[in-house]
Amino acid sequence: MSTSLAGPRRPPARWHRRTVIAAVAVSAGVSAIAIVSVFVGRYGVDLGGMVTVLTGQGSAAQHTVIVTLRIPRVLLAVLVGASLGIAGAIVQTTARNALASPDLLGVTGGASAAAVAVIVLGGGGDGVSGFLRTVGIPAASVVGGLAAAILVLAILRRTGTIGATPILVGIGVSTIFTGLVSWLLIAADVDDLQRASVWLTGTLNGRSWPEVTATALTLVVTAVALLPFRRGLDVLTLGEGMTRSLGYRLGVLFGGTTILAVLLTSAATAAAGPIAFLALVSPHLARMSAARPRAGLVLSGLFGAGVLLGSDLIARAAFTVQLPTGAITALVGAPFLLFLLVSRRQENR
């Protein structure tokens, strides 16, 4: 008989030594990249200038560069990366498929299509409508992501394959939303087309404190809501039959964690646009570093934060022209996906 939201009470989990070491090492790496990211840029900032600004002094230009542009950009990269890393770990665990991710299951496609609809039809692009930018696009992304997830789950329930291999269904749903985005872009005027096209590449340019606040609130709320499901996700790696026999309610576990993964993905997409492959790659890095069959949520979130922060630093400092952050994650993530496909094929032989 179940005694909690997602299953019976279990003894507290023991700390896995290698996971703890990996988490500490990745946290140190994220902190180092964050510090470098604040100092690096076309407008040079030294330690003295940083201290001056943070103590409430300094010039207006220094304040704008450090407080208005760089610090919120760094924080947003960490929050968006962590959200996508956690969402990817949830999806791969519930789908029991290492190649699953919100990208491949259509969630990102649904969130993107809804956000582009707001930009094109409602004038929600940068500098056009503050209300639509801060409220309209995030709300639309959440609704679009939920709609895509509900559609995928409805199809899987009808075919009786929940928790099995929903990638093909997700690709089909994602293709529908991709077609909708293409239609919206064709119908858009030149200004909206440019805004939507830039947003669709996945970028942190021009993001500021409102996006940081909204993403942080979503991450904190969903992290708290995930706590009752944590042990259920651990047990799920043993199989659906074992999970059910131990008293966990699969419907509650799948439904609750899927909604939280969609919220994380949609909030991240609303803040930075669709960031390709991050939700897929981060759980794999967590599994490899911890040498465990299931990607821990915390470690996956830390890897997501580190990868996106590093990609954003490369995008704005390694080239003569600043690139969208999503372009760097795509360049890294696509070969990684091919590597995974080849590796799994060799394992199955």
Coordinates of C-alpha atoms in Angstrom, one line a residue:
M1 CA 0.0 0.0 0.0
S2 CA 1.4 3.4 -1.0
T3 CA 2.2 5.7 1.9
S4 CA 3.5 8.8 0.0
L5 CA 2.9 10.7 -3.2
A6 CA 5.0 8.5 -5.4
G7 CA 5.5 5.4 -3.4
P8 CA 6.3 3.9 0.0
R9 CA 8.8 5.3 2.4
R10 CA 12.3 4.0 1.9
P11 CA 15.5 4.3 4.0
P12 CA 17.5 7.4 3.2
A13 CA 19.8 7.0 0.1
R14 CA 23.5 6.6 0.8
W15 CA 25.9 9.0 -0.7
H16 CA 27.8 7.6 -3.7
R17 CA 31.4 8.7 -3.3
R18 CA 32.2 9.1 -6.9
T19 CA 29.0 11.1 -7.5
V20 CA 30.0 13.5 -4.7
I21 CA 33.5 13.9 -6.0
A22 CA 32.2 14.6 -9.5
A23 CA 29.6 17.1 -8.2
V24 CA 32.3 19.0 -6.3
A25 CA 34.6 19.0 -9.3
V26 CA 31.9 20.2 -11.7
S27 CA 30.7 22.9 -9.2
A28 CA 34.3 24.2 -9.0
G29 CA 34.5 24.2 -12.8
V30 CA 31.2 26.1 -13.2
S31 CA 32.3 28.7 -10.6
A32 CA 35.6 29.2 -12.5
I33 CA 33.9 29.6 -15.9
A34 CA 31.4 32.0 -14.3
I35 CA 34.1 34.2 -12.9
V36 CA 36.0 34.3 -16.2
S37 CA 32.8 35.0 -18.1
V38 CA 32.1 38.1 -16.0
F39 CA 35.6 39.5 -16.8
V40 CA 35.9 38.6 -20.4
G41 CA 34.4 40.7 -23.2
R42 CA 35.0 43.7 -25.5
Y43 CA 34.7 46.0 -22.6
G44 CA 37.6 45.1 -20.4
V45 CA 37.0 44.8 -16.6
D46 CA 39.7 44.3 -14.0
L47 CA 39.3 43.2 -10.4
G48 CA 39.5 46.7 -9.1
G49 CA 36.7 47.8 -11.4
M50 CA 34.6 44.9 -10.4
V51 CA 35.0 45.6 -6.7
T52 CA 34.2 49.3 -7.3
V53 CA 30.9 48.5 -9.1
L54 CA 29.8 45.8 -6.6
T55 CA 30.3 48.3 -3.7
G56 CA 27.9 50.7 -5.3
Q57 CA 30.5 53.0 -7.0
G58 CA 32.1 53.1 -10.5
S59 CA 31.0 54.7 -13.7
A60 CA 27.6 54.3 -15.4
A61 CA 29.3 52.3 -18.2
Q62 CA 30.9 49.9 -15.8
H63 CA 27.6 49.4 -14.0
T64 CA 25.8 48.7 -17.2
V65 CA 28.4 46.2 -18.5
I66 CA 28.8 44.3 -15.2
V67 CA 25.4 44.6 -13.4
T68 CA 23.0 44.9 -16.3
L69 CA 24.7 42.7 -18.9
R70 CA 27.3 40.2 -17.7
I71 CA 26.2 39.1 -14.3
P72 CA 22.6 38.3 -15.3
R73 CA 23.8 36.6 -18.5
V74 CA 26.1 34.4 -16.5
L75 CA 23.4 33.6 -13.9
L76 CA 20.9 32.9 -16.7
A77 CA 23.3 30.5 -18.4
V78 CA 23.7 28.6 -15.2
L79 CA 19.9 28.4 -14.5
V80 CA 18.9 27.5 -18.1
G81 CA 21.7 24.9 -18.3
A82 CA 20.7 23.4 -14.9
S83 CA 17.0 23.3 -15.9
L84 CA 17.7 21.5 -19.1
G85 CA 20.2 19.1 -17.5
I86 CA 17.6 18.1 -14.9
A87 CA 14.8 17.9 -17.4
G88 CA 16.9 15.6 -19.6
A89 CA 17.8 13.3 -16.7
I90 CA 14.1 13.0 -15.8
V91 CA 13.0 12.2 -19.4
Q92 CA 15.7 9.6 -19.9
T93 CA 14.9 7.9 -16.7
T94 CA 11.1 7.8 -17.2
A95 CA 11.4 6.8 -20.8
R96 CA 14.2 4.3 -19.9
N97 CA 16.0 5.4 -23.0
A98 CA 19.4 7.1 -23.0
L99 CA 18.6 8.8 -26.3
A100 CA 15.4 10.5 -25.1
S101 CA 15.4 14.2 -24.3
P102 CA 12.8 17.0 -24.3
D103 CA 14.1 18.0 -27.8
L104 CA 13.4 14.6 -29.3
L105 CA 10.1 14.2 -27.5
G106 CA 8.6 17.4 -29.0
V107 CA 8.5 19.5 -25.8
T108 CA 11.0 22.0 -27.0
G109 CA 9.3 22.1 -30.4
G110 CA 5.9 22.9 -28.8
A111 CA 7.4 25.5 -26.5
S112 CA 9.2 27.1 -29.4
A113 CA 6.2 27.2 -31.7
A114 CA 4.0 28.9 -29.0
A115 CA 6.7 31.5 -28.3
V116 CA 7.2 32.2 -32.0
A117 CA 3.5 32.6 -32.4
V118 CA 3.5 35.3 -29.7
I119 CA 6.5 37.1 -31.3
V120 CA 4.9 37.0 -34.8
L121 CA 1.3 37.5 -33.9
G122 CA 1.6 39.6 -30.7
G123 CA 4.7 41.7 -31.3
G124 CA 6.5 40.0 -28.3
G125 CA 10.0 40.5 -29.6
D126 CA 12.8 42.5 -28.0
G127 CA 11.9 46.2 -27.6
V128 CA 8.4 45.8 -28.8
S129 CA 6.3 44.9 -25.8
G130 CA 7.7 44.5 -22.4
F131 CA 4.6 42.7 -21.1
L132 CA 4.6 40.2 -23.9
R133 CA 8.3 39.6 -23.5
T134 CA 8.3 39.1 -19.8
V135 CA 4.9 37.3 -19.5
G136 CA 3.5 36.4 -22.9
I137 CA 6.5 34.4 -24.2
P138 CA 7.1 32.5 -21.0
A139 CA 3.5 31.7 -20.6
A140 CA 3.1 30.6 -24.2
S141 CA 6.2 28.4 -24.0
V142 CA 4.8 26.6 -20.9
V143 CA 1.5 26.1 -22.7
G144 CA 3.1 24.9 -25.9
G145 CA 5.5 22.5 -24.1
L146 CA 2.6 21.1 -22.0
A147 CA 0.5 20.7 -25.2
A148 CA 3.3 18.8 -26.9
A149 CA 3.8 16.5 -23.9
I150 CA 0.1 15.8 -23.5
L151 CA -0.1 15.0 -27.2
V152 CA 2.9 12.6 -27.0
L153 CA 1.5 10.9 -23.8
A154 CA -2.0 10.6 -25.3
I155 CA -0.6 8.8 -28.4
L156 CA 1.6 6.6 -26.2
R157 CA -1.2 5.7 -23.9
R158 CA -3.4 4.8 -26.9
T159 CA -0.6 2.5 -28.1
G160 CA 0.1 1.1 -24.6
T161 CA 3.8 2.0 -24.7
I162 CA 4.2 4.6 -21.9
G163 CA 7.7 4.5 -20.5
A164 CA 9.0 2.4 -23.4
T165 CA 10.3 4.0 -26.6
P166 CA 8.4 7.2 -27.3
I167 CA 11.1 8.8 -29.4
L168 CA 9.4 8.2 -32.8
V169 CA 6.2 9.7 -31.5
G170 CA 8.1 12.6 -30.2
I171 CA 9.8 13.2 -33.5
G172 CA 6.5 13.1 -35.2
V173 CA 4.9 15.6 -32.8
S174 CA 8.0 17.8 -33.1
T175 CA 7.8 17.8 -36.8
I176 CA 4.2 19.1 -36.6
F177 CA 5.4 22.1 -34.5
T178 CA 8.4 22.6 -36.8
G179 CA 5.9 23.0 -39.7
L180 CA 3.9 25.4 -37.7
V181 CA 7.0 27.5 -37.0
S182 CA 7.9 27.6 -40.7
W183 CA 4.3 28.7 -41.5
L184 CA 4.5 31.5 -38.9
L185 CA 7.9 32.7 -40.2
I186 CA 6.6 32.8 -43.8
A187 CA 3.6 34.9 -42.7
A188 CA 5.7 37.2 -40.5
D189 CA 6.8 40.7 -41.5
V190 CA 10.5 41.5 -41.8
D191 CA 11.0 42.8 -38.3
D192 CA 9.2 39.9 -36.6
L193 CA 10.9 37.4 -38.9
Q194 CA 14.3 38.7 -37.7
R195 CA 13.3 38.6 -34.0
A196 CA 11.9 35.1 -34.3
S197 CA 14.9 33.8 -36.3
V198 CA 17.4 35.1 -33.7
W199 CA 15.3 33.7 -30.8
L200 CA 15.1 30.3 -32.5
T201 CA 18.9 30.0 -32.6
G202 CA 19.0 29.9 -28.8
T203 CA 20.8 32.9 -27.5
L204 CA 21.5 34.7 -24.2
N205 CA 22.1 38.1 -25.9
G206 CA 20.1 40.9 -24.4
R207 CA 18.8 38.8 -21.5
S208 CA 18.6 40.5 -18.1
W209 CA 17.2 40.2 -14.6
P210 CA 13.5 39.5 -15.4
E211 CA 14.5 36.3 -17.3
V212 CA 16.9 35.4 -14.4
T213 CA 14.2 35.8 -11.8
A214 CA 11.5 33.8 -13.8
T215 CA 13.9 30.9 -14.5
A216 CA 15.2 30.8 -10.9
L217 CA 11.7 30.7 -9.5
T218 CA 10.7 27.9 -11.8
L219 CA 13.9 25.9 -11.0
V220 CA 13.4 26.3 -7.2
V221 CA 9.7 25.4 -7.3
T222 CA 10.3 22.3 -9.5
A223 CA 13.3 21.2 -7.5
V224 CA 11.2 21.1 -4.3
A225 CA 8.3 19.4 -6.1
L226 CA 10.7 16.7 -7.4
L227 CA 11.8 15.6 -3.9
P228 CA 8.9 13.1 -3.4
F229 CA 9.7 11.5 -6.7
R230 CA 13.5 11.1 -6.2
R231 CA 13.4 7.6 -4.8
G232 CA 10.8 6.5 -7.4
L233 CA 13.1 7.6 -10.2
D234 CA 16.0 5.6 -8.6
V235 CA 13.8 2.4 -8.4
L236 CA 12.5 2.9 -12.0
T237 CA 16.0 2.0 -13.3
L238 CA 15.2 -1.5 -12.1
G239 CA 12.2 -1.7 -14.5
E240 CA 8.5 -0.9 -14.4
G241 CA 7.5 -4.3 -13.0
M242 CA 10.0 -4.0 -10.1
T243 CA 8.9 -0.4 -9.5
R244 CA 5.2 -1.5 -9.4
S245 CA 5.9 -4.4 -7.1
L246 CA 7.7 -2.1 -4.6
G247 CA 4.5 -0.1 -4.3
Y248 CA 5.2 2.9 -6.5
R249 CA 2.3 4.2 -8.5
L250 CA 3.6 4.4 -12.1
G251 CA 0.9 6.8 -13.3
V252 CA 1.7 9.3 -10.5
L253 CA 5.4 8.9 -11.0
F254 CA 5.3 9.3 -14.8
G255 CA 2.7 12.1 -14.8
G256 CA 4.3 14.1 -12.0
T257 CA 7.8 14.0 -13.2
T258 CA 6.8 14.6 -16.8
I259 CA 5.0 17.8 -15.9
L260 CA 8.0 19.0 -13.9
A261 CA 10.3 18.2 -16.8
V262 CA 8.1 20.1 -19.2
L263 CA 8.0 23.1 -16.9
L264 CA 11.8 23.2 -16.6
T265 CA 12.2 22.8 -20.4
S266 CA 9.6 25.4 -21.2
A267 CA 10.9 28.0 -18.7
A268 CA 14.4 27.5 -20.1
T269 CA 13.2 27.8 -23.7
A270 CA 11.2 30.9 -22.8
A271 CA 14.4 32.5 -21.3
A272 CA 17.0 31.6 -23.9
G273 CA 15.2 30.1 -26.9
P274 CA 15.7 26.4 -27.9
I275 CA 19.1 25.3 -26.8
A276 CA 19.9 22.2 -28.8
F277 CA 21.2 18.9 -27.4
L278 CA 22.0 20.2 -23.9
A279 CA 19.2 18.1 -22.2
L280 CA 20.5 15.1 -24.1
V281 CA 24.2 15.5 -23.4
S282 CA 24.2 16.5 -19.7
P283 CA 22.8 13.3 -18.2
H284 CA 25.3 11.2 -20.2
L285 CA 28.2 13.3 -18.9
A286 CA 26.7 12.8 -15.4
R287 CA 26.5 9.0 -15.9
M288 CA 30.0 8.8 -17.3
S289 CA 31.6 10.9 -14.5
A290 CA 29.7 9.0 -11.7
A291 CA 30.0 5.6 -13.3
R292 CA 26.3 4.9 -12.4
P293 CA 23.5 3.6 -14.6
R294 CA 21.2 6.5 -13.8
A295 CA 22.0 10.1 -14.2
G296 CA 21.6 11.9 -10.9
L297 CA 19.4 15.0 -11.1
V298 CA 21.9 17.3 -9.3
L299 CA 24.9 16.1 -11.2
S300 CA 23.0 16.4 -14.6
G301 CA 22.0 19.9 -13.6
L302 CA 25.6 20.9 -12.8
F303 CA 26.8 19.5 -16.1
G304 CA 24.1 21.4 -17.9
A305 CA 25.1 24.6 -16.2
G306 CA 28.8 24.1 -17.0
V307 CA 28.3 23.1 -20.7
L308 CA 25.9 26.1 -21.4
L309 CA 28.1 28.5 -19.5
G310 CA 31.2 27.3 -21.4
S311 CA 29.4 27.4 -24.7
D312 CA 28.2 31.0 -24.1
L313 CA 31.8 32.0 -23.2
I314 CA 33.1 30.5 -26.5
A315 CA 30.2 32.0 -28.5
R316 CA 30.9 35.6 -27.4
A317 CA 34.7 35.5 -26.9
A318 CA 36.3 33.0 -29.3
F319 CA 35.2 34.6 -32.6
T320 CA 35.4 38.0 -34.2
V321 CA 31.6 38.0 -34.4
Q322 CA 29.5 37.0 -31.5
L323 CA 27.6 33.8 -32.2
P324 CA 24.3 32.5 -30.7
T325 CA 25.0 30.2 -27.8
G326 CA 22.7 27.6 -29.3
A327 CA 25.0 27.3 -32.3
I328 CA 27.9 26.2 -30.1
T329 CA 25.8 23.6 -28.2
A330 CA 24.6 22.3 -31.6
L331 CA 28.1 22.0 -32.9
V332 CA 29.1 20.0 -29.8
G333 CA 25.9 18.1 -29.3
A334 CA 25.4 16.7 -32.8
P335 CA 28.7 14.8 -32.9
F336 CA 28.0 13.6 -29.4
L337 CA 24.6 12.2 -30.5
L338 CA 26.3 10.4 -33.4
F339 CA 28.8 9.0 -31.0
L340 CA 26.0 7.6 -28.8
L341 CA 24.2 6.1 -31.7
V342 CA 27.4 4.3 -32.9
S343 CA 28.2 3.2 -29.4
R344 CA 24.8 1.7 -28.8
R345 CA 24.9 -0.1 -32.1
Q346 CA 28.2 -1.7 -31.3
E347 CA 26.9 -2.7 -27.8
N348 CA 23.9 -4.4 -29.4
R349 CA 25.9 -6.5 -31.7

